[in-house]
């Protein structure tokens, strides 16, 4: 089995076999991060450019650590410090980067489809680190890795995803991935945050938190983007929290051994109460740990296979 | 008696000619000798650990470990090491290599480490294994035990303990078959025409 791709743009185009290959490879990278010397020489001489047009700490750091643990060189470009502020277009920036011969470009951009466009312009491998409200494939992969690690399977799991589904690339990538892998996905949130025709993706749609998480093996709470308050998706944070904050009481609707996940950063007391976020079923920090392994696996798989 | 004959048997499979050069008993005897040599050279088994290289060396390391334990009466720690991430051709081979399990559940600091592999050929695997081991700690010394040394070294590496020297040509392939049950174990040499 081989990942015969130049780029990783989304979960939508991946096959079950490819997802399994990435997750299996990621499993074998977990140990490296716990060793005394957290570095292997595998990607010596490979250059990874992290091109981030949106603020990110977790994802960018995770990619950077992943690359460094494989001995690749990394360069971080964030738009506030780059020539984007001088008016350079995205494509011109990409062509200039390409001329410096990196091997992999990791892109985060607020416009859906930008990694796809970039992959057609440059010969380097492109990894989508989040494009608008479209996809965030490495997040979904690390989520699936965490679920598989804890529950030993994905097939047949009931996964509830709750929050602003319409604007969430994390939700979209997870829905694509989990339904492919045979999990049952139920989504929940206020009607203003549900994309139209979302049931066509093969998910159950609920508008009450308790209905969405009933008998769930895994609950994934999405971050409420505070900046969206002005867009009238919900009247107030307080009201959102009243109906959709996962707390010790409403969590009882889920299975006793439910796992709580969150892609971060969390708004304590808005979508998740502190006692749940820090509680025994929370695997939020394991997600972060696994994120490094998944990104190592992708850098490895996309760099290999070149002749 | 029939086993002695089998060692001479030639099988022809397609355009390949295969000749068995060691049977299960011969392998067993070689390993017994190597086990004694390891104990002798290290003057006992204090701080001795065995590291089998994936995949061929893992089972061998376990077997050698059991033999040495039987001789000295103390358990010998054995680990496994996958060297894929340390290969010198990983970016050139045009292949995505599957990564095997590395499991060294003990510290290597100050230990006498015996690397165990089935076939010593170019020496590049051993170079990678030594680099990998250094990332796990600082062994007191590293030795190398192999079942077969087939020659054709490309870097200056030699084995301290050899089950059998098997001169071969570059075009031949040396196949080591080992299983937990031992009965069908064999070393054979295969030539492609």
Coordinates of C-alpha atoms in Angstrom, one line a residue:
Chain A
X1 CA 0.0 0.0 0.0
X2 CA 1.2 3.4 -1.0
X3 CA 0.0 6.9 -0.8
X4 CA 0.3 7.7 -4.5
X5 CA -0.4 11.4 -4.3
X6 CA 1.5 14.6 -4.6
X7 CA -0.7 16.5 -2.2
X8 CA -3.0 16.1 0.7
X9 CA -5.9 18.5 0.0
X10 CA -8.8 16.9 1.7
X11 CA -10.3 13.8 3.3
X12 CA -13.1 13.8 0.7
X13 CA -10.8 12.4 -2.0
X14 CA -9.0 9.8 0.2
X15 CA -9.9 6.1 0.1
X16 CA -10.4 4.0 3.2
X17 CA -7.1 2.2 2.4
X18 CA -5.3 5.5 2.2
X19 CA -6.8 6.7 5.5
X20 CA -5.8 3.4 7.2
X21 CA -2.3 3.7 5.8
X22 CA -1.9 7.2 7.2
X23 CA -3.3 6.2 10.6
X24 CA -1.1 3.1 10.7
X25 CA 2.0 5.1 9.8
X26 CA 1.1 7.7 12.4
X27 CA 0.9 5.0 15.0
X28 CA 4.5 4.0 14.4
X29 CA 5.6 7.7 14.8
X30 CA 4.1 8.1 18.3
X31 CA 7.1 6.6 20.1
X32 CA 9.6 9.0 18.6
X33 CA 8.0 11.9 20.5
X34 CA 8.6 10.1 23.8
X35 CA 12.2 9.2 23.3
X36 CA 15.1 10.9 24.9
X37 CA 16.3 12.0 21.5
X38 CA 13.1 13.0 19.8
X39 CA 14.5 13.1 16.3
X40 CA 15.1 10.6 13.4
X41 CA 17.2 11.5 10.3
X42 CA 14.6 10.4 7.8
X43 CA 13.8 13.8 6.1
X44 CA 17.3 15.3 6.2
X45 CA 17.6 17.8 3.5
X46 CA 13.8 18.2 3.0
X47 CA 12.4 21.8 3.4
X48 CA 8.9 22.3 4.6
X49 CA 7.3 25.8 4.3
X50 CA 4.5 26.6 6.6
X51 CA 2.5 29.3 4.8
X52 CA -0.2 30.6 7.1
X53 CA -2.7 33.2 6.0
X54 CA -4.7 32.8 9.1
X55 CA -3.7 32.9 12.8
X56 CA -2.8 29.5 14.2
X57 CA -0.7 28.3 17.1
X58 CA -1.6 24.7 17.4
X59 CA -1.6 23.5 13.8
X60 CA 1.5 25.5 12.8
X61 CA 3.5 24.4 15.8
X62 CA 2.4 20.9 15.3
X63 CA 3.6 20.9 11.7
X64 CA 6.8 22.5 12.7
X65 CA 7.5 20.0 15.5
X66 CA 6.5 17.1 13.2
X67 CA 9.0 18.3 10.5
X68 CA 11.8 18.9 13.0
X69 CA 11.4 15.5 14.6
X70 CA 12.0 14.0 11.1
X71 CA 15.1 16.3 10.6
X72 CA 13.4 18.4 7.9
X73 CA 14.1 22.2 7.8
X74 CA 11.1 24.4 8.4
X75 CA 10.3 27.9 7.5
X76 CA 7.2 29.7 8.8
X77 CA 5.6 32.4 6.9
X78 CA 2.7 34.3 8.5
X79 CA 1.0 36.9 6.5
X80 CA 1.3 39.7 9.0
X81 CA 5.1 39.7 8.5
X82 CA 5.2 38.8 4.8
X83 CA 5.1 40.6 1.5
X84 CA 1.3 39.9 1.5
X85 CA 1.0 43.2 3.4
X86 CA 2.9 44.8 0.6
X87 CA 0.3 43.7 -1.9
X88 CA 1.8 40.6 -3.4
X89 CA -0.8 38.1 -4.7
X90 CA -1.2 34.6 -3.4
X91 CA 0.1 33.1 -6.7
X92 CA 3.1 35.4 -6.8
X93 CA 4.0 34.5 -3.3
X94 CA 3.7 30.8 -4.2
X95 CA 5.8 31.1 -7.3
X96 CA 8.5 32.9 -5.4
X97 CA 8.5 30.2 -2.7
X98 CA 8.6 27.6 -5.4
X99 CA 11.7 29.2 -6.9
X100 CA 13.5 28.6 -3.6
X101 CA 13.0 24.9 -4.0
X102 CA 11.2 23.7 -0.9
X103 CA 9.8 20.2 -0.9
X104 CA 6.5 20.6 0.9
X105 CA 4.2 23.6 1.4
X106 CA 1.7 23.5 4.2
X107 CA -1.0 26.0 3.6
X108 CA -3.7 27.6 5.7
X109 CA -5.9 30.1 4.0
X110 CA -9.3 31.6 4.7
X111 CA -10.4 30.9 1.2
X112 CA -11.8 27.5 0.5
X113 CA -10.0 25.8 -2.4
X114 CA -6.7 27.7 -2.1
X115 CA -4.6 24.6 -1.5
X116 CA -6.1 23.1 -4.6
X117 CA -5.2 26.2 -6.6
X118 CA -1.7 26.2 -5.1
X119 CA -1.2 22.5 -5.9
X120 CA -1.8 23.3 -9.6
X121 CA 0.6 26.2 -9.6
X122 CA 3.6 24.7 -7.8
X123 CA 5.4 21.3 -8.3
X124 CA 5.9 20.9 -4.6
X125 CA 3.6 18.7 -2.4
X126 CA 0.9 20.8 -0.8
X127 CA -0.7 19.9 2.5
X128 CA -4.0 21.6 3.4
X129 CA -3.8 22.9 7.0
X130 CA -7.3 24.4 6.8
X131 CA -9.0 26.2 3.9
X132 CA -11.9 28.4 4.8
X133 CA -15.0 26.5 5.8
X134 CA -14.0 23.6 3.5
X135 CA -11.6 21.1 5.0
X136 CA -9.0 20.6 7.7
X137 CA -7.8 17.1 6.8
X138 CA -5.0 16.7 9.3
X139 CA -7.4 17.6 12.1
X140 CA -9.8 14.9 11.0
X141 CA -6.9 12.4 10.7
X142 CA -5.7 13.1 14.2
X143 CA -9.2 12.9 15.5
X144 CA -9.7 9.5 13.8
X145 CA -6.3 8.3 15.1
X146 CA -7.4 9.3 18.7
X147 CA -10.7 7.5 18.4
X148 CA -9.1 4.4 16.9
X149 CA -6.5 4.4 19.6
X150 CA -9.0 4.7 22.4
X151 CA -11.9 2.6 21.0
X152 CA -9.8 0.2 18.9
X153 CA -12.0 0.7 15.9
X154 CA -13.9 3.3 13.9
X155 CA -16.5 1.1 12.3
X156 CA -19.8 1.2 14.2
X157 CA -18.8 4.0 16.5
X158 CA -21.4 6.7 17.1
X159 CA -19.7 10.1 16.9
X160 CA -21.6 13.3 17.7
X161 CA -20.3 16.6 16.4
X162 CA -21.9 19.7 18.0
X163 CA -21.6 23.3 17.3
X164 CA -21.3 25.6 14.3
X165 CA -21.3 22.9 11.6
X166 CA -21.9 25.3 8.7
X167 CA -18.7 27.2 9.3
X168 CA -16.6 24.3 10.5
X169 CA -13.9 22.7 8.3
X170 CA -13.2 20.4 11.2
X171 CA -16.7 19.1 11.1
X172 CA -16.7 18.7 7.3
X173 CA -13.4 16.7 7.2
X174 CA -14.5 14.5 10.1
X175 CA -17.9 13.8 8.4
X176 CA -16.1 12.8 5.2
X177 CA -13.6 10.6 7.1
X178 CA -15.8 9.0 9.7
X179 CA -18.7 8.1 7.3
X180 CA -16.1 6.5 5.0
X181 CA -14.6 4.5 7.8
X182 CA -18.1 3.2 8.8
X183 CA -18.8 5.3 11.9
X184 CA -22.3 6.7 12.5
X185 CA -22.1 10.5 12.6
X186 CA -24.8 12.7 14.3
X187 CA -24.5 16.4 14.2
X188 CA -26.1 18.9 16.5
X189 CA -26.5 22.7 16.8
X190 CA -28.9 25.6 16.3
X191 CA -30.6 25.6 12.9
X192 CA -28.8 28.8 12.0
X193 CA -25.5 26.8 12.2
X194 CA -26.6 23.9 10.1
X195 CA -25.6 23.8 6.5
X196 CA -28.4 23.1 4.1
X197 CA -28.7 19.6 2.7
X198 CA -26.1 18.4 5.2
X199 CA -28.0 15.1 5.6
X200 CA -26.8 14.2 2.1
X201 CA -23.4 13.6 3.6
X202 CA -24.9 10.6 5.4
X203 CA -25.3 12.1 8.9
X204 CA -28.2 12.4 11.3
X205 CA -29.2 16.0 12.1
X206 CA -30.4 17.1 15.5
X207 CA -31.1 20.6 16.9
X208 CA -31.0 19.7 20.6
X209 CA -27.7 18.8 22.2
X210 CA -29.1 15.8 24.1
X211 CA -30.6 14.3 20.9
X212 CA -27.3 14.6 19.1
X213 CA -25.2 13.0 21.8
X214 CA -27.6 10.2 22.8
X215 CA -25.7 6.9 23.1
X216 CA -22.6 8.5 21.6
X217 CA -19.2 6.8 21.9
X218 CA -17.5 10.1 21.1
X219 CA -18.6 13.7 21.4
X220 CA -16.7 16.3 19.5
X221 CA -17.6 19.9 20.6
X222 CA -16.7 22.6 18.1
X223 CA -15.4 26.0 19.1
X224 CA -17.9 28.8 18.8
X225 CA -16.2 31.5 17.0
X226 CA -16.8 34.5 19.2
X227 CA -16.3 36.9 16.2
X228 CA -19.5 35.4 14.7
X229 CA -21.6 36.9 17.4
X230 CA -22.3 39.9 15.3
X231 CA -23.6 37.8 12.4
X232 CA -26.9 36.9 14.2
X233 CA -26.3 33.2 14.2
X234 CA -27.2 33.1 17.9
X235 CA -28.6 35.9 20.1
X236 CA -25.9 35.8 22.8
X237 CA -23.1 33.6 24.1
X238 CA -25.1 33.1 27.3
X239 CA -28.0 31.7 25.3
X240 CA -25.8 29.5 23.2
X241 CA -24.2 28.1 26.4
X242 CA -27.6 27.5 28.0
X243 CA -28.6 25.2 25.2
X244 CA -25.4 23.8 23.8
X245 CA -22.7 23.8 26.5
X246 CA -21.7 20.2 27.2
X247 CA -21.7 19.8 31.0
X248 CA -21.8 17.2 33.6
X249 CA -25.5 16.9 33.5
X250 CA -26.4 16.7 29.8
X251 CA -23.4 14.4 29.1
X252 CA -25.4 11.6 30.8
X253 CA -27.3 11.1 27.5
X254 CA -24.2 9.7 26.0
X255 CA -22.7 6.3 26.7
X256 CA -20.9 5.8 30.1
X257 CA -17.6 5.4 28.4
X258 CA -17.9 8.4 26.1
X259 CA -14.8 10.3 25.0
X260 CA -14.9 14.1 24.8
X261 CA -12.9 15.7 22.0
X262 CA -12.4 19.3 20.9
X263 CA -10.2 20.7 18.1
X264 CA -9.3 23.7 20.3
X265 CA -8.9 26.4 21.3
X266 CA -11.7 25.8 23.7
X267 CA -14.0 28.5 25.1
X268 CA -14.5 27.4 28.6
X269 CA -18.1 27.8 29.7
X270 CA -19.4 28.4 26.1
X271 CA -19.4 25.1 24.2
X272 CA -17.8 23.0 27.0
X273 CA -17.9 23.3 30.7
X274 CA -14.5 23.3 32.5
X275 CA -15.4 20.1 34.5
X276 CA -16.0 18.2 31.2
X277 CA -13.0 19.7 29.4
X278 CA -10.7 18.7 32.3
X279 CA -12.7 15.6 33.2
X280 CA -11.7 11.9 33.0
X281 CA -13.2 11.3 29.5
X282 CA -11.6 14.3 27.9
X283 CA -8.9 13.3 25.3
X284 CA -8.4 16.9 24.2
X285 CA -4.7 16.8 25.0
X286 CA -4.1 13.4 23.5
X287 CA -5.6 14.8 20.3
X288 CA -2.8 17.4 20.3
X289 CA -0.1 14.7 20.9
X290 CA -1.5 12.6 18.1
X291 CA -1.6 15.6 15.8
X292 CA 2.2 15.6 15.7
X293 CA 2.3 11.9 14.8
X294 CA -0.3 12.3 12.0
X295 CA 1.6 15.2 10.5
X296 CA 4.9 13.3 10.7
X297 CA 3.2 10.4 8.9
X298 CA 2.0 12.7 6.1
X299 CA 5.3 14.4 5.7
X300 CA 7.0 11.0 5.5
X301 CA 4.4 9.5 3.1
X302 CA 4.4 12.5 0.8
X303 CA 8.2 12.7 0.7
X304 CA 8.7 9.0 0.0
X305 CA 7.9 7.5 -3.3
X306 CA 9.8 10.0 -5.2
X307 CA 12.3 8.5 -7.6
Chain B
X1 CA 20.0 -39.3 7.3
X2 CA 17.3 -38.0 5.0
X3 CA 17.9 -34.5 6.4
X4 CA 21.5 -34.7 5.2
X5 CA 20.3 -35.4 1.7
X6 CA 17.8 -32.6 1.8
X7 CA 20.6 -30.1 2.2
X8 CA 21.8 -31.0 -1.3
X9 CA 18.3 -30.8 -2.9
X10 CA 17.9 -28.4 -5.7
X11 CA 14.5 -27.0 -6.4
X12 CA 13.8 -25.3 -9.7
X13 CA 11.0 -22.7 -9.6
X14 CA 10.4 -20.9 -12.8
X15 CA 13.7 -19.3 -13.8
X16 CA 15.0 -19.5 -10.3
X17 CA 17.3 -22.1 -8.9
X18 CA 17.2 -22.6 -5.2
X19 CA 19.6 -24.5 -3.0
X20 CA 19.1 -25.2 0.7
X21 CA 22.4 -24.5 2.5
X22 CA 21.3 -24.9 6.1
X23 CA 18.4 -26.9 7.5
X24 CA 16.7 -26.5 10.9
X25 CA 19.3 -28.5 12.7
X26 CA 22.2 -26.8 11.2
X27 CA 20.7 -23.4 12.1
X28 CA 20.1 -24.6 15.7
X29 CA 23.7 -25.8 16.1
X30 CA 25.1 -22.6 14.7
X31 CA 23.0 -20.5 17.1
X32 CA 24.1 -22.7 20.0
X33 CA 27.7 -22.0 19.1
X34 CA 27.1 -18.3 18.7
X35 CA 25.4 -18.2 22.1
X36 CA 28.4 -19.7 23.7
X37 CA 30.7 -17.3 21.8
X38 CA 28.8 -14.3 23.0
X39 CA 29.0 -15.4 26.6
X40 CA 32.7 -16.2 26.2
X41 CA 33.7 -12.9 24.5
X42 CA 31.7 -10.8 27.0
X43 CA 33.0 -12.8 30.0
X44 CA 29.5 -13.6 31.2
X45 CA 26.2 -11.8 30.6
X46 CA 26.4 -8.7 32.9
X47 CA 24.8 -5.7 31.2
X48 CA 24.3 -7.8 28.1
X49 CA 21.2 -7.0 25.9
X50 CA 20.2 -8.3 22.5
X51 CA 18.6 -6.1 19.8
X52 CA 17.0 -7.9 16.9
X53 CA 16.6 -5.9 13.6
X54 CA 13.2 -6.0 12.0
X55 CA 12.2 -8.3 10.6
X56 CA 14.7 -11.1 10.2
X57 CA 16.7 -10.4 13.4
X58 CA 13.8 -10.3 15.9
X59 CA 13.1 -14.0 16.1
X60 CA 16.9 -14.8 16.1
X61 CA 17.5 -12.4 19.0
X62 CA 14.7 -14.1 21.0
X63 CA 16.2 -17.5 20.3
X64 CA 19.7 -16.4 21.1
X65 CA 18.4 -14.8 24.3
X66 CA 16.8 -18.1 25.4
X67 CA 20.0 -20.0 24.6
X68 CA 22.2 -17.6 26.6
X69 CA 19.7 -17.6 29.5
X70 CA 19.9 -21.4 29.5
X71 CA 23.7 -21.3 29.6
X72 CA 24.0 -18.6 32.3
X73 CA 20.7 -19.1 34.2
X74 CA 19.6 -15.4 34.0
X75 CA 17.2 -13.7 31.7
X76 CA 18.7 -11.7 28.8
X77 CA 16.7 -8.6 27.8
X78 CA 15.8 -8.6 24.1
X79 CA 14.4 -5.7 22.1
X80 CA 13.5 -5.0 18.5
X81 CA 14.6 -2.3 16.3
X82 CA 13.1 -1.0 13.0
X83 CA 15.7 0.9 11.0
X84 CA 13.5 2.2 8.2
X85 CA 13.7 5.8 9.3
X86 CA 17.5 5.6 9.4
X87 CA 18.0 4.1 6.0
X88 CA 20.4 6.0 3.7
X89 CA 18.2 5.3 0.6
X90 CA 14.9 6.3 2.1
X91 CA 14.4 9.3 -0.1
X92 CA 16.0 7.7 -3.2
X93 CA 14.4 4.3 -3.3
X94 CA 11.2 5.4 -5.0
X95 CA 9.3 3.4 -2.4
X96 CA 7.3 4.3 0.6
X97 CA 8.5 1.8 3.2
X98 CA 6.3 0.5 5.8
X99 CA 7.6 1.3 9.3
X100 CA 7.9 -1.7 11.6
X101 CA 7.7 -1.7 15.4
X102 CA 10.6 -0.6 17.5
X103 CA 10.4 -1.8 21.1
X104 CA 13.3 -1.4 23.4
X105 CA 11.8 -1.5 26.8
X106 CA 15.0 -0.9 28.7
X107 CA 17.8 1.7 28.8
X108 CA 20.8 1.2 26.7
X109 CA 23.1 3.4 28.7
X110 CA 26.2 1.5 29.8
X111 CA 24.9 -1.8 28.2
X112 CA 26.7 -4.3 26.1
X113 CA 24.5 -4.4 23.1
X114 CA 24.5 -7.2 20.6
X115 CA 22.8 -6.4 17.4
X116 CA 21.2 -9.5 15.8
X117 CA 20.3 -9.8 12.2
X118 CA 19.8 -12.7 9.8
X119 CA 22.0 -11.8 6.8
X120 CA 25.0 -9.4 6.7
X121 CA 25.3 -8.1 3.2
X122 CA 26.3 -4.5 2.3
X123 CA 26.5 -3.4 5.9
X124 CA 24.2 -0.4 5.4
X125 CA 21.5 -1.9 7.6
X126 CA 24.0 -2.2 10.4
X127 CA 25.2 1.3 9.9
X128 CA 21.5 2.5 10.2
X129 CA 21.0 0.3 13.3
X130 CA 24.0 1.8 15.1
X131 CA 22.8 5.3 14.4
X132 CA 19.3 4.4 15.7
X133 CA 20.8 2.8 18.8
X134 CA 22.8 5.9 19.6
X135 CA 19.5 7.8 19.7
X136 CA 18.3 5.5 22.4
X137 CA 21.2 5.9 24.7
X138 CA 25.0 5.4 25.0
X139 CA 25.8 1.7 25.1
X140 CA 29.1 0.6 26.6
X141 CA 29.9 -1.3 23.5
X142 CA 28.1 -2.6 20.4
X143 CA 28.7 -6.1 18.9
X144 CA 27.1 -7.7 15.9
X145 CA 25.8 -11.3 15.6
X146 CA 24.5 -12.6 12.2
X147 CA 23.3 -15.9 11.1
X148 CA 24.7 -15.5 7.6
X149 CA 27.6 -13.4 6.3
X150 CA 27.3 -13.3 2.6
X151 CA 30.0 -10.8 1.8
X152 CA 29.9 -7.8 -0.5
X153 CA 30.3 -5.1 2.1
X154 CA 29.9 -1.5 0.9
X155 CA 31.0 0.1 4.2
X156 CA 33.6 -1.0 6.7
X157 CA 31.5 -3.1 9.0
X158 CA 32.2 -6.7 10.2
X159 CA 30.4 -9.1 12.4
X160 CA 31.7 -10.3 15.8
X161 CA 29.7 -13.5 15.7
X162 CA 28.8 -15.4 12.5
X163 CA 26.6 -18.5 12.2
X164 CA 27.8 -19.3 8.7
X165 CA 30.0 -17.6 6.1
X166 CA 28.2 -18.0 2.8
X167 CA 30.2 -16.7 -0.2
X168 CA 27.6 -15.5 -2.8
X169 CA 27.5 -13.6 -6.0
X170 CA 25.6 -10.3 -6.2
X171 CA 22.9 -11.8 -8.4
X172 CA 22.1 -14.5 -5.9
X173 CA 19.6 -14.0 -3.1
X174 CA 20.0 -15.5 0.3
X175 CA 16.7 -16.5 1.9
X176 CA 16.4 -17.1 5.6
X177 CA 13.2 -18.8 6.7
X178 CA 12.6 -18.9 10.4
X179 CA 9.4 -19.6 12.3
X180 CA 8.4 -20.0 15.9
X181 CA 8.1 -23.8 15.5
X182 CA 11.6 -24.1 14.0
X183 CA 10.8 -27.3 12.1
X184 CA 10.7 -25.8 8.7
X185 CA 13.6 -23.4 9.2
X186 CA 16.1 -23.1 6.4
X187 CA 18.7 -20.9 4.8
X188 CA 18.8 -21.2 1.0
X189 CA 20.5 -19.5 -1.8
X190 CA 18.5 -18.5 -4.9
X191 CA 19.9 -17.7 -8.3
X192 CA 17.9 -16.1 -11.0
X193 CA 18.7 -17.0 -14.6

